[in-house]
Amino acid sequence: MERYVVRVTNADANDVVELLIPFEKDQLVSAFSGEVRRRYAKRSASSLDHTLRLNSIHGPILDEDDALKHVIIDAAKDVIFAACESASTPQIGQVENDEVANPSEPAVREIHTPPATAANGIKIRIITPSLAKSHQNISAIPLLQGGVYIPLSTSLWDLKTKVANSLGHTLGHACPSRESQSCNCSFVEYLLKQGLLRYLDDFVVVFDDHKIERLPVSEPTRNSIFQALQARFETEVESQYNVSLEGGKLDSEQRYILMPAVALCSKDLHPGNPKAKGRPVPDEGPKPHGQTIKQEDTLEEDWHDLDLHIAEAPIEVLDPCLTLENASLNECTVNGVLNLYVVERKCLSTPLSTSLGKEAIFSQAPCWQTTPQQSRRGVSAFLSSLRVFAHLINAAFMEARHQDEVLGQIFTLTHFPPAMLAVYVLMQGNTPRASQCAALIQALTEVLKEMVPLHLIGGDETRSLEGSRLLFGFMLAKAKQRANFSKNSLLNYMDSITTVDLLNPGTLRPILHPVSTSMGMLEESFFQALHTPGLFEHSTELRPIKMLDVDLRQHRLALITGGQVPEVCALDIDHLNAHLHRDSVTSSPQKPIWDLTNLASLCEANGLAVIAPSDLARTKSPMLSLDKECFLSVYLGKVPCGDPTKEYEAHYSKLQYMNFGKLIVRSTILFRPLYGEEHVDVAIVTQVIAPILEGRNKDG
């Protein structure tokens, strides 16, 4: 994939429009010309008939039957000019034979594109967490651009730009490139297991997205292989790709007696690890152990993104050319309107290192930040309570009927499906995407603004999250009450969510361009590669893989997740709404009464009590407690006795100067969302927080 700079002369505006277009260099000039025309049409009311020229508006004409790579040698230096033509502009032959022809004054023939209609467009409704909370009926929320039809040919990136402009938001990053990010290691291993035919006078190379070629070699050696690769790809392959030679066997003279298969992979997918597999995930990772992200340390380089969701699943806007029609989003409309759930999320210019486990999920990260920023005490309360809440609603500890009611409480309180899907992911013991984390905290923040009286937090809404424990306790109690009341009811919410497997079975990589086959859903390039003639010892007729009718839902989920996830939890909103409409005939939800004293007692009865540090030895983990800043934290148990370096750490504490020389036993593990896991001495923590608690009691 190359990036080409195109300058289009716009005679109407008397200036030049410059486009940056990622495009496959193997494509014909005619295909590239069509892409230029399409992109320019999105930025101008006029449509262009143009001739492409090299490095000047009077430069040599690019023939439409040539391949781009044969006429554009250096895409970084060469500039393509679009010389506009109209019916009044002399043709090429006339310009050559007529000296008075003036090619420096191009004309443009305006073609006014008619506005989109219901036949070729859809309407968009933008729903933010605050709008969802404030509108019981989302149909009352205004439509994008006053309800005009958005053409189905609109790319998801252009739609994201329209949404950002509508909300007064400036996107902090450029349109993603379609530059190939492929990993072929696992595919080569699969080919070898399936009986790949290998000879001593050639070898198989797999490049881009599972493209296969056989390249001849002069002799069966490593040097000959790399010479053949350099000749084929016209570059030093080791500088451009991560090169893996798989399955070869050498004799004592370092000559192959069994030729290897070669995998060319993107270097971005192999950062120092030649066996790394999978596409890169554009998520900021959690912070490293022991590092805190202070909210006041907001860097100028940090930026805010807009996450788009449909009720069904999150959307990863990674392909700049993926359109509403290609993604089948028109199939998700209700009366011609697509409900688009939008969340603003902070991102870091330098991604944090990725780690695994619950510490990574519930540690403070940019995706857990809100606008305006919540207090440090509030963030600690939310993430600590959420960690214990996620433990309590896990399938190992809660029946499906109770889980269904928990999802119902999330949906009823927030009216925001992405938040409910995030809770469902946590229920399954999985890690939610950064976009889902942002949706969850922002949707629940809107609920807490209604729940927590302003006079209790000094009129400061940035302290709303300090009531998080009470909200989670309420949801657990309400779910328990409803589950016991309706033991024979259907699992409306649980049955409306399914987990769709997006892994290609042959390579165990997420599928980006799916095809439905008799072998299941496959990556399109994988399917095509398996039908390469002469590839296997046994022909594909003996193991036929037939293409079937497209499953639009699976196809859509693979495209909108951008080949980033091995599976996706998808909500069937039509199925859910049908059941909710049926249930609403017999009962209607009542607005909850937020009695804080009663809510505190509900927390005590449903596993969200706050245990004093001095009493942790007599309780089970995980349990809420307090850290040395008197913020909510999570008790995770005792340090294993087999690790004395962590169990006993002797030093002299200034806080215990009266007991100079006393051994400090840090045998208790506390999870602090702002800092990570720490080993503490509960006696020290109890002593430190005593004056803080006394001050809070005086303040009421």
XYZ file of C-alpha atoms in Angstrom:
700
model
C 0.000 0.000 0.000
C 1.390 3.390 -1.050
C 0.238 6.918 -0.234
C -0.160 9.217 -3.253
C -0.438 13.013 -3.223
C -2.944 14.297 -5.790
C -3.443 17.983 -6.602
C -6.775 18.710 -8.266
C -7.245 22.054 -10.004
C -10.588 23.523 -9.007
C -11.276 26.191 -11.582
C -14.464 27.364 -9.854
C -12.621 28.255 -6.669
C -9.454 29.284 -8.469
C -7.277 27.164 -6.213
C -5.930 23.655 -5.813
C -7.381 20.879 -3.670
C -4.704 18.501 -2.373
C -5.654 14.917 -1.568
C -3.661 12.187 0.154
C -4.885 8.819 -1.110
C -3.671 5.410 0.132
C -3.879 2.935 -2.727
C -2.474 -0.384 -3.864
C 0.445 0.175 -6.239
C -0.489 -2.955 -8.205
C -3.814 -1.396 -9.268
C -4.363 0.206 -12.679
C -4.314 3.963 -13.183
C -7.979 3.755 -14.222
C -8.942 2.394 -10.774
C -6.911 5.109 -9.067
C -8.530 7.732 -11.288
C -11.945 6.580 -10.115
C -10.833 6.865 -6.488
C -9.624 10.445 -7.107
C -12.978 11.301 -8.672
C -14.875 9.763 -5.746
C -12.875 11.538 -3.059
C -13.002 14.903 -4.787
C -16.774 14.615 -5.187
C -17.119 14.446 -1.386
C -15.433 17.833 -1.042
C -16.976 19.707 -3.954
C -20.428 20.152 -5.434
C -18.937 19.575 -8.875
C -17.827 16.234 -10.263
C -14.661 16.043 -12.329
C -13.758 14.414 -15.601
C -10.002 14.551 -15.409
C -6.743 13.419 -16.893
C -3.968 12.435 -14.499
C -0.533 13.955 -15.152
C 2.828 13.523 -13.447
C 4.531 16.292 -11.395
C 2.886 19.156 -13.296
C -0.446 20.167 -14.758
C 1.381 20.110 -18.091
C 3.298 16.937 -17.267
C 3.087 13.579 -19.035
C -0.321 11.911 -19.048
C -0.755 8.702 -17.062
C -2.287 6.041 -19.299
C -5.255 4.343 -17.637
C -4.121 0.888 -18.761
C -0.779 1.108 -16.922
C -0.183 -0.112 -13.379
C 0.534 2.609 -10.834
C 3.826 1.031 -9.792
C 5.116 1.298 -13.368
C 4.449 5.038 -13.720
C 4.911 6.268 -10.128
C 8.368 5.148 -9.097
C 8.640 7.110 -5.840
C 5.261 7.913 -4.293
C 6.956 9.990 -1.571
C 8.390 12.434 -4.155
C 6.128 12.230 -7.210
C 2.957 14.337 -7.243
C -0.026 13.491 -9.410
C -1.945 16.385 -10.956
C -5.542 16.141 -12.091
C -5.952 18.264 -15.188
C -9.669 19.051 -15.384
C -11.584 18.708 -18.630
C -15.075 19.659 -19.809
C -17.012 19.507 -23.036
C -15.543 22.878 -24.043
C -11.988 21.829 -23.295
C -9.947 20.775 -26.361
C -9.200 17.060 -26.569
C -5.647 15.747 -26.465
C -5.231 15.617 -30.234
C -6.566 19.138 -30.637
C -4.128 20.533 -28.107
C -1.212 18.994 -29.938
C -2.299 20.336 -33.333
C -3.708 23.692 -32.312
C -1.129 26.203 -31.132
C -3.749 28.542 -29.698
C -5.031 25.908 -27.318
C -4.198 26.961 -23.772
C -3.962 23.949 -21.455
C -3.058 26.239 -18.536
C -6.718 27.321 -18.313
C -8.625 24.132 -17.587
C -12.394 24.171 -17.372
C -14.650 22.190 -15.115
C -17.987 20.721 -16.135
C -20.244 20.907 -13.125
C -22.394 17.908 -12.390
C -24.739 18.560 -9.497
C -25.234 15.370 -7.496
C -28.870 15.042 -6.438
C -29.423 14.742 -2.685
C -29.752 11.293 -1.210
C -33.207 9.823 -0.740
C -34.686 6.949 1.222
C -33.652 4.673 -1.645
C -29.917 5.424 -1.386
C -29.469 7.014 2.018
C -30.329 6.821 5.714
C -30.954 9.285 8.488
C -28.698 9.373 11.538
C -29.608 10.017 15.168
C -26.692 10.899 17.468
C -27.193 9.610 21.010
C -24.686 10.556 23.712
C -24.867 9.200 27.290
C -26.373 12.471 28.518
C -28.987 12.571 25.738
C -29.898 8.936 26.361
C -30.397 9.604 30.068
C -32.475 12.744 29.565
C -34.801 11.263 26.897
C -37.069 8.395 27.848
C -38.023 8.183 24.177
C -34.946 8.413 21.944
C -37.107 9.294 18.935
C -37.355 12.778 20.466
C -33.597 13.300 19.990
C -32.909 15.490 16.912
C -31.477 13.888 13.774
C -28.071 14.660 12.274
C -28.095 17.675 9.925
C -31.781 18.288 10.494
C -32.793 14.856 9.242
C -31.303 14.926 5.732
C -30.516 11.555 4.195
C -26.849 10.581 4.446
C -25.800 8.710 1.264
C -25.009 5.035 1.745
C -21.793 5.696 -0.179
C -20.543 7.780 2.777
C -17.481 6.255 4.410
C -17.530 5.594 8.141
C -14.651 8.048 8.521
C -16.646 10.796 6.783
C -19.647 9.935 8.950
C -17.443 10.228 12.036
C -16.310 13.649 10.809
C -19.924 14.766 10.324
C -20.799 13.599 13.832
C -17.773 15.408 15.290
C -18.734 18.638 13.534
C -22.301 18.309 14.771
C -21.106 17.970 18.378
C -18.507 20.732 18.045
C -15.739 18.185 18.519
C -12.371 18.308 16.779
C -10.952 14.918 15.887
C -7.453 14.615 17.288
C -6.096 12.319 14.595
C -6.060 11.960 10.833
C -7.959 9.527 8.684
C -6.497 6.036 9.167
C -4.398 4.635 6.359
C -5.240 1.444 4.502
C -1.606 0.477 4.615
C -1.379 -3.274 4.812
C -0.981 -4.662 8.336
C -0.698 -8.351 7.639
C 0.745 -11.310 9.509
C 1.230 -14.530 7.558
C 3.201 -16.717 10.000
C 0.233 -18.724 11.204
C -1.092 -19.102 7.655
C 2.227 -20.546 6.465
C 2.184 -22.988 9.381
C -1.345 -23.989 8.380
C -0.267 -24.553 4.765
C 2.576 -26.801 5.879
C 0.252 -28.881 8.044
C -2.179 -29.261 5.141
C 0.478 -30.783 2.873
C 1.985 -27.849 0.982
C 3.790 -29.015 -2.168
C 7.486 -28.111 -2.008
C 10.219 -28.501 -4.591
C 13.955 -27.781 -4.623
C 13.809 -25.331 -7.540
C 11.225 -22.945 -6.088
C 9.576 -21.896 -2.835
C 6.223 -20.536 -1.691
C 6.032 -16.973 -0.362
C 2.949 -15.559 1.398
C 2.648 -11.758 1.540
C 0.130 -8.955 2.042
C -3.176 -10.552 3.130
C -2.493 -14.231 2.339
C -1.373 -13.699 -1.259
C 0.607 -16.710 -2.491
C 3.280 -17.012 -5.158
C 5.901 -19.553 -6.130
C 9.310 -18.026 -6.837
C 12.102 -19.911 -8.628
C 15.592 -20.166 -7.123
C 18.927 -20.957 -8.758
C 19.949 -23.224 -5.887
C 18.348 -24.391 -2.612
C 20.079 -21.978 -0.245
C 19.063 -19.140 2.038
C 20.938 -16.590 -0.070
C 19.097 -17.670 -3.222
C 15.770 -17.302 -1.433
C 16.517 -13.721 -0.390
C 17.813 -12.853 -3.862
C 14.550 -14.130 -5.348
C 12.547 -12.114 -2.814
C 14.504 -8.952 -3.576
C 13.974 -9.420 -7.313
C 10.235 -10.002 -6.879
C 9.487 -7.165 -4.456
C 12.142 -4.755 -5.750
C 13.353 -3.951 -2.244
C 15.438 -5.263 0.622
C 12.695 -7.407 2.077
C 14.295 -7.563 5.537
C 14.088 -3.777 5.805
C 10.411 -3.688 4.805
C 9.017 -6.895 6.298
C 9.503 -9.354 9.074
C 10.699 -12.437 7.160
C 10.032 -15.920 8.547
C 11.335 -19.100 6.880
C 9.165 -21.962 8.095
C 9.464 -25.741 7.734
C 12.782 -26.006 5.888
C 15.453 -28.690 6.433
C 19.194 -28.130 5.851
C 21.988 -30.599 5.205
C 25.509 -30.362 6.610
C 26.504 -27.936 3.839
C 23.640 -25.546 4.675
C 21.711 -26.445 1.545
C 18.010 -27.146 1.787
C 16.900 -30.720 1.325
C 13.345 -29.497 1.992
C 12.589 -25.934 0.948
C 10.945 -23.641 3.509
C 7.812 -21.587 2.995
C 8.354 -17.855 3.491
C 6.032 -15.511 5.385
C 6.349 -11.747 4.864
C 4.673 -9.845 7.693
C 4.279 -6.236 8.695
C 7.014 -5.104 11.049
C 4.348 -3.360 13.140
C 2.995 -6.776 14.090
C 6.414 -8.129 15.036
C 7.967 -5.626 17.452
C 11.017 -7.660 18.391
C 9.065 -10.922 18.322
C 9.220 -12.910 15.060
C 6.383 -15.174 16.242
C 3.937 -12.372 17.079
C 0.611 -12.871 15.347
C -2.484 -10.768 14.824
C -3.406 -7.250 13.811
C -2.416 -4.337 16.047
C -5.059 -3.166 18.483
C -5.523 0.633 18.563
C -6.283 0.631 22.278
C -4.253 2.502 24.820
C -3.045 -0.051 27.330
C -3.225 0.178 31.078
C -0.435 1.760 33.003
C 2.615 -0.233 34.093
C 2.686 -1.593 37.638
C 3.186 1.111 40.214
C 2.718 4.043 37.811
C -0.020 6.547 38.516
C -1.702 8.740 35.931
C -2.428 12.043 37.575
C -5.390 13.892 36.133
C -3.572 17.205 36.378
C -0.807 15.892 34.133
C -2.774 16.402 30.922
C -0.292 16.750 28.092
C -0.848 18.923 25.045
C -0.120 15.919 22.840
C -3.022 13.938 24.314
C -6.222 14.027 22.306
C -9.861 13.034 22.419
C -11.441 10.556 20.041
C -15.075 9.903 19.243
C -16.183 6.306 19.632
C -19.110 5.231 17.484
C -21.411 2.378 18.475
C -24.550 0.888 17.113
C -26.798 -0.945 19.552
C -25.398 -4.193 18.193
C -21.667 -3.611 18.817
C -18.860 -1.006 18.876
C -17.530 0.354 15.576
C -13.782 0.561 14.933
C -13.264 3.195 12.220
C -10.035 1.820 10.773
C -10.754 1.412 7.049
C -11.078 4.878 5.411
C -12.993 3.399 2.467
C -15.542 1.279 4.345
C -18.968 2.748 3.584
C -22.342 2.571 5.285
C -23.576 0.286 2.516
C -20.551 -2.023 2.536
C -20.876 -2.433 6.310
C -24.619 -3.197 5.917
C -25.476 -0.503 8.464
C -28.619 0.271 6.492
C -29.872 -3.093 7.800
C -29.749 -1.672 11.360
C -32.131 1.216 10.742
C -35.573 1.667 12.239
C -37.916 3.521 9.881
C -34.895 4.685 7.894
C -33.038 6.031 10.958
C -29.762 4.615 12.299
C -29.291 5.201 16.030
C -25.613 5.987 16.508
C -24.336 5.956 20.094
C -21.406 8.353 20.481
C -18.890 8.629 23.316
C -15.964 11.018 23.648
C -12.847 9.250 24.908
C -9.451 10.551 25.918
C -6.445 8.925 24.267
C -2.726 9.197 24.885
C -0.293 10.312 22.202
C 2.095 7.638 23.488
C 0.188 4.414 24.251
C 0.864 2.871 27.635
C 2.311 -0.612 27.812
C -0.313 -3.340 27.620
C -0.671 -5.818 30.458
C -3.205 -8.466 31.357
C -5.448 -9.369 34.260
C -7.973 -7.611 36.440
C -5.416 -5.064 37.589
C -5.157 -3.888 33.990
C -8.942 -3.727 33.482
C -9.776 -1.734 36.606
C -6.717 0.518 36.853
C -7.129 4.164 36.000
C -6.570 4.709 32.278
C -7.577 7.375 29.739
C -10.684 5.395 28.777
C -11.981 5.748 32.359
C -11.758 9.554 32.276
C -14.803 11.766 31.871
C -15.396 15.349 30.794
C -15.180 17.236 33.070
C -12.709 15.108 34.987
C -14.031 13.474 38.126
C -12.224 13.704 41.468
C -9.481 11.196 42.294
C -11.580 9.959 45.184
C -14.534 9.456 42.810
C -12.482 7.527 40.240
C -11.125 5.280 43.009
C -14.642 4.689 44.302
C -15.965 3.823 40.839
C -13.182 1.451 39.767
C -12.917 -0.276 43.147
C -16.679 -0.782 43.330
C -16.775 -1.932 39.712
C -14.091 -4.552 40.360
C -16.035 -6.093 43.249
C -19.320 -5.709 41.326
C -17.820 -7.571 38.330
C -16.724 -10.367 40.675
C -20.197 -10.658 42.197
C -22.030 -10.819 38.843
C -19.675 -13.386 37.310
C -21.387 -16.574 36.165
C -19.418 -18.563 38.758
C -21.176 -16.697 41.581
C -24.512 -15.518 40.128
C -27.339 -17.371 38.412
C -28.348 -16.408 34.875
C -31.715 -15.089 36.110
C -29.982 -12.625 38.437
C -27.470 -11.687 35.730
C -30.340 -10.904 33.374
C -31.873 -8.553 35.919
C -28.513 -6.813 36.447
C -28.314 -6.132 32.710
C -31.891 -4.929 32.881
C -30.991 -2.431 35.599
C -28.092 -1.069 33.537
C -30.322 -0.717 30.476
C -33.232 0.818 32.389
C -31.091 3.365 34.226
C -28.866 4.455 31.328
C -30.899 3.706 28.137
C -27.451 3.177 26.609
C -26.881 -0.279 25.020
C -23.054 0.081 24.794
C -22.926 0.365 28.599
C -24.992 -2.801 28.991
C -22.720 -4.672 26.574
C -19.684 -3.572 28.604
C -21.234 -5.085 31.749
C -22.044 -8.272 29.841
C -18.384 -8.568 28.789
C -17.341 -8.224 32.447
C -19.908 -10.858 33.413
C -18.192 -13.317 31.100
C -14.846 -12.625 32.758
C -13.495 -10.915 29.623
C -11.798 -7.577 29.039
C -13.965 -4.802 27.564
C -12.610 -2.602 24.791
C -11.499 0.915 25.655
C -14.575 2.264 23.825
C -16.819 0.085 26.015
C -15.105 1.236 29.213
C -15.693 4.852 28.213
C -19.340 4.137 27.410
C -19.890 2.451 30.792
C -18.364 5.103 33.027
C -19.947 8.006 31.160
C -23.405 6.443 31.122
C -23.257 5.664 34.857
C -21.901 9.144 35.587
C -25.144 10.559 34.166
C -27.116 8.305 36.538
C -24.984 9.381 39.499
C -25.569 13.058 38.721
C -29.246 12.369 39.327
C -28.693 10.086 42.317
C -26.190 12.041 44.440
C -27.630 15.259 45.950
C -25.455 18.247 45.075
C -25.486 19.588 48.632
C -23.696 16.438 49.811
C -20.804 17.028 47.410
C -20.595 20.784 47.874
C -22.382 21.528 44.601
C -19.453 20.006 42.710
C -20.584 17.567 39.978
C -16.995 16.399 39.511
C -17.518 14.465 42.768
C -20.539 12.511 41.470
C -18.551 9.275 41.112
C -17.949 9.242 44.865
C -21.422 7.687 45.144
C -20.570 4.790 42.815
C -20.707 2.126 45.537
C -24.284 3.078 46.380
C -25.344 2.799 42.738
C -23.804 -0.651 42.280
C -25.367 -1.776 45.566
C -28.770 -0.545 44.413
C -28.501 -2.448 41.120
C -27.531 -5.674 42.876
C -30.381 -5.376 45.365
C -32.949 -4.458 42.711
C -31.825 -7.314 40.455
C -32.050 -9.767 43.351
C -35.524 -8.546 44.253
C -36.850 -8.792 40.680
C -35.239 -12.196 40.069
C -36.880 -13.653 43.165
C -40.220 -12.113 42.206
C -40.236 -13.490 38.632
C -38.501 -16.847 38.818
C -40.147 -18.218 35.672
C -39.661 -15.173 33.463
C -37.622 -15.244 30.256
C -34.024 -14.030 30.162
C -34.833 -11.095 27.899
C -31.429 -9.421 28.077
C -29.166 -12.472 28.238
C -30.986 -14.127 25.323
C -30.645 -10.966 23.227
C -26.827 -11.046 23.395
C -24.761 -13.587 21.508
C -21.020 -14.064 21.242
C -19.908 -14.230 17.614
C -16.597 -15.947 16.865
C -14.493 -13.872 14.464
C -11.374 -16.053 14.348
C -10.292 -17.522 11.042
C -10.057 -21.267 11.816
C -6.941 -21.859 9.742
C -4.818 -19.043 11.128
C -6.536 -18.134 14.424
C -6.434 -14.474 13.415
C -9.399 -12.086 13.577
C -11.363 -11.924 10.321
C -11.480 -8.580 8.528
C -13.030 -9.432 5.132
C -15.388 -12.357 5.798
C -16.900 -14.884 3.405
C -19.446 -17.516 4.398
C -18.330 -21.015 3.432
C -19.055 -24.660 4.164
C -16.081 -24.493 6.588
C -17.662 -21.558 8.435
C -16.793 -17.880 8.185
C -13.331 -17.408 6.654
C -11.059 -14.531 5.758
C -11.638 -13.835 2.055
C -7.942 -13.897 1.156
C -7.545 -17.169 3.097
C -10.413 -18.720 1.136
C -8.958 -17.576 -2.183
C -5.464 -18.776 -1.238
C -6.718 -22.277 -0.516
C -7.925 -22.470 -4.114
C -4.535 -21.596 -5.598
C -3.824 -24.283 -8.269
C -1.045 -26.747 -7.443
C -0.760 -25.643 -3.852
C -1.326 -28.929 -2.024
C -0.402 -32.541 -2.562
C -4.132 -33.269 -2.784
C -6.365 -31.045 -4.887
C -9.106 -28.969 -3.266
C -11.686 -31.119 -5.045
C -10.932 -33.841 -2.486
C -11.550 -31.317 0.307
C -14.047 -28.909 -1.227
C -14.756 -25.621 0.548
C -17.784 -23.996 -1.035
C -18.891 -20.386 -0.704
C -22.356 -19.936 0.791
C -24.815 -17.056 0.946
C -23.544 -14.146 2.986
C -24.571 -13.955 6.636
C -25.129 -10.200 6.789
C -24.877 -10.013 10.567
C -21.544 -11.832 10.791
C -20.294 -9.923 7.774
C -21.230 -6.594 9.384
C -19.689 -7.478 12.755
C -16.391 -8.486 11.152
C -16.218 -5.271 9.140
C -17.154 -2.820 11.885
C -14.758 -4.398 14.394
C -11.940 -3.851 11.906
C -10.257 -7.226 12.300
C -9.295 -6.321 15.856
C -11.062 -8.839 18.086
C -11.302 -12.650 18.128
C -14.940 -12.483 19.193
C -17.603 -9.866 19.752
C -20.631 -9.737 22.030
C -23.493 -8.539 19.842
C -26.913 -7.302 20.945
C -30.038 -8.090 18.939
C -31.877 -4.876 19.778
C -34.986 -5.868 17.786
C -35.325 -9.087 19.781
C -34.883 -7.172 23.039
C -37.331 -4.399 22.148
C -39.974 -6.948 21.197
C -39.798 -8.562 24.642
C -39.605 -5.215 26.467
C -42.676 -3.976 24.599
C -44.552 -7.121 25.614
C -43.531 -6.734 29.253
C -44.396 -3.009 29.305
C -48.039 -3.894 28.660
C -48.294 -5.550 32.082
C -45.845 -3.384 34.044
C -44.053 -0.076 33.722
C -40.699 0.783 35.305
C -40.825 3.218 38.181
C -38.269 5.921 38.721
C -36.062 4.880 41.637
C -36.125 6.826 44.904
C -32.565 7.651 45.922
C -32.581 7.336 49.733
C -28.851 7.305 50.531
C -29.293 5.772 53.983
C -31.271 2.910 52.513
C -28.747 2.543 49.672
C -25.920 2.162 52.170
C -27.767 -0.681 53.875
C -28.335 -2.339 50.498
C -24.588 -2.278 49.913
C -24.015 -3.969 53.262
C -26.429 -6.746 52.333
C -25.101 -7.343 48.809
C -21.348 -7.696 49.132
C -20.371 -4.036 48.799
C -19.746 -3.185 52.439
C -16.584 -1.234 53.244
C -14.442 -3.206 55.695
C -12.081 -1.323 57.992
C -8.416 -2.204 57.308
C -8.064 -3.539 60.845
C -10.873 -6.070 60.216
C -9.601 -7.446 56.901
C -8.023 -10.509 58.528
C -11.530 -11.804 59.279
C -13.059 -11.294 55.838
C -12.926 -12.950 52.427
C -11.576 -11.344 49.295
C -12.350 -9.455 47.185
C -13.877 -6.870 49.487
C -13.993 -3.079 49.579
C -11.732 -1.344 52.074
C -9.804 1.917 52.469
C -6.254 2.767 51.460
C -3.856 5.196 53.143
C -5.519 8.170 51.363
C -8.885 6.993 52.698
C -9.990 6.210 49.137
C -11.930 3.060 48.309
C -9.689 0.134 47.429
C -10.116 -3.619 47.026
C -8.799 -6.181 49.508
C -7.341 -9.113 47.537
C -6.137 -11.334 50.367
C -2.829 -12.127 52.057
C 0.620 -12.310 50.517
C 1.509 -15.999 49.958
C 3.678 -17.357 52.739
C 6.126 -18.698 50.178
C 7.285 -15.184 49.303
C 9.022 -13.816 52.399
C 10.468 -10.847 50.527
C 6.925 -9.579 50.009
C 5.406 -10.809 53.250
C 7.882 -9.183 55.584
C 9.487 -5.869 54.863
C 11.265 -4.448 57.893
C 12.094 -0.793 58.062
C 11.636 2.073 60.465
C 8.547 4.219 59.976
C 8.387 7.895 60.793
C 4.727 7.360 61.541
C 5.708 4.986 64.357
C 8.526 6.950 65.919
C 7.071 6.145 69.318
C 7.716 2.456 68.612
C 11.151 2.825 67.072
C 12.403 -0.443 65.620
C 9.029 -2.131 65.327
C 8.786 -4.664 62.475
C 6.307 -3.592 59.801
C 4.499 -6.597 58.338
C 3.166 -5.843 54.854
C 1.171 -9.018 54.425
C -2.098 -7.574 53.062
C -2.702 -6.994 49.325
C -4.762 -3.934 48.421
C -5.705 -2.946 44.888
C -5.654 0.823 44.458
C -7.054 1.901 41.042
C -4.779 4.951 40.870
C -1.618 3.000 41.683
C -2.126 -0.739 41.229
C -1.640 -3.566 43.715
C 0.258 -2.787 46.913
C 1.353 -4.822 49.937
C 0.453 -2.904 53.076
C 0.557 -3.142 56.833
C -3.055 -2.646 57.963
C -1.892 -1.225 61.301
C -0.119 1.610 59.479
C -3.101 2.243 57.209
C -5.467 2.324 60.193
C -3.265 4.874 61.948
C -2.940 7.098 58.867
C -6.640 7.260 57.982
C -7.894 7.845 61.549
C -7.665 11.685 61.386
C -9.122 11.691 57.851
C -12.164 9.717 58.983
C -12.564 11.964 61.989
C -12.604 15.004 59.720
C -15.190 13.439 57.438
C -17.433 12.616 60.398
C -17.272 16.238 61.527
C -18.255 17.334 58.019
C -21.253 14.988 58.098
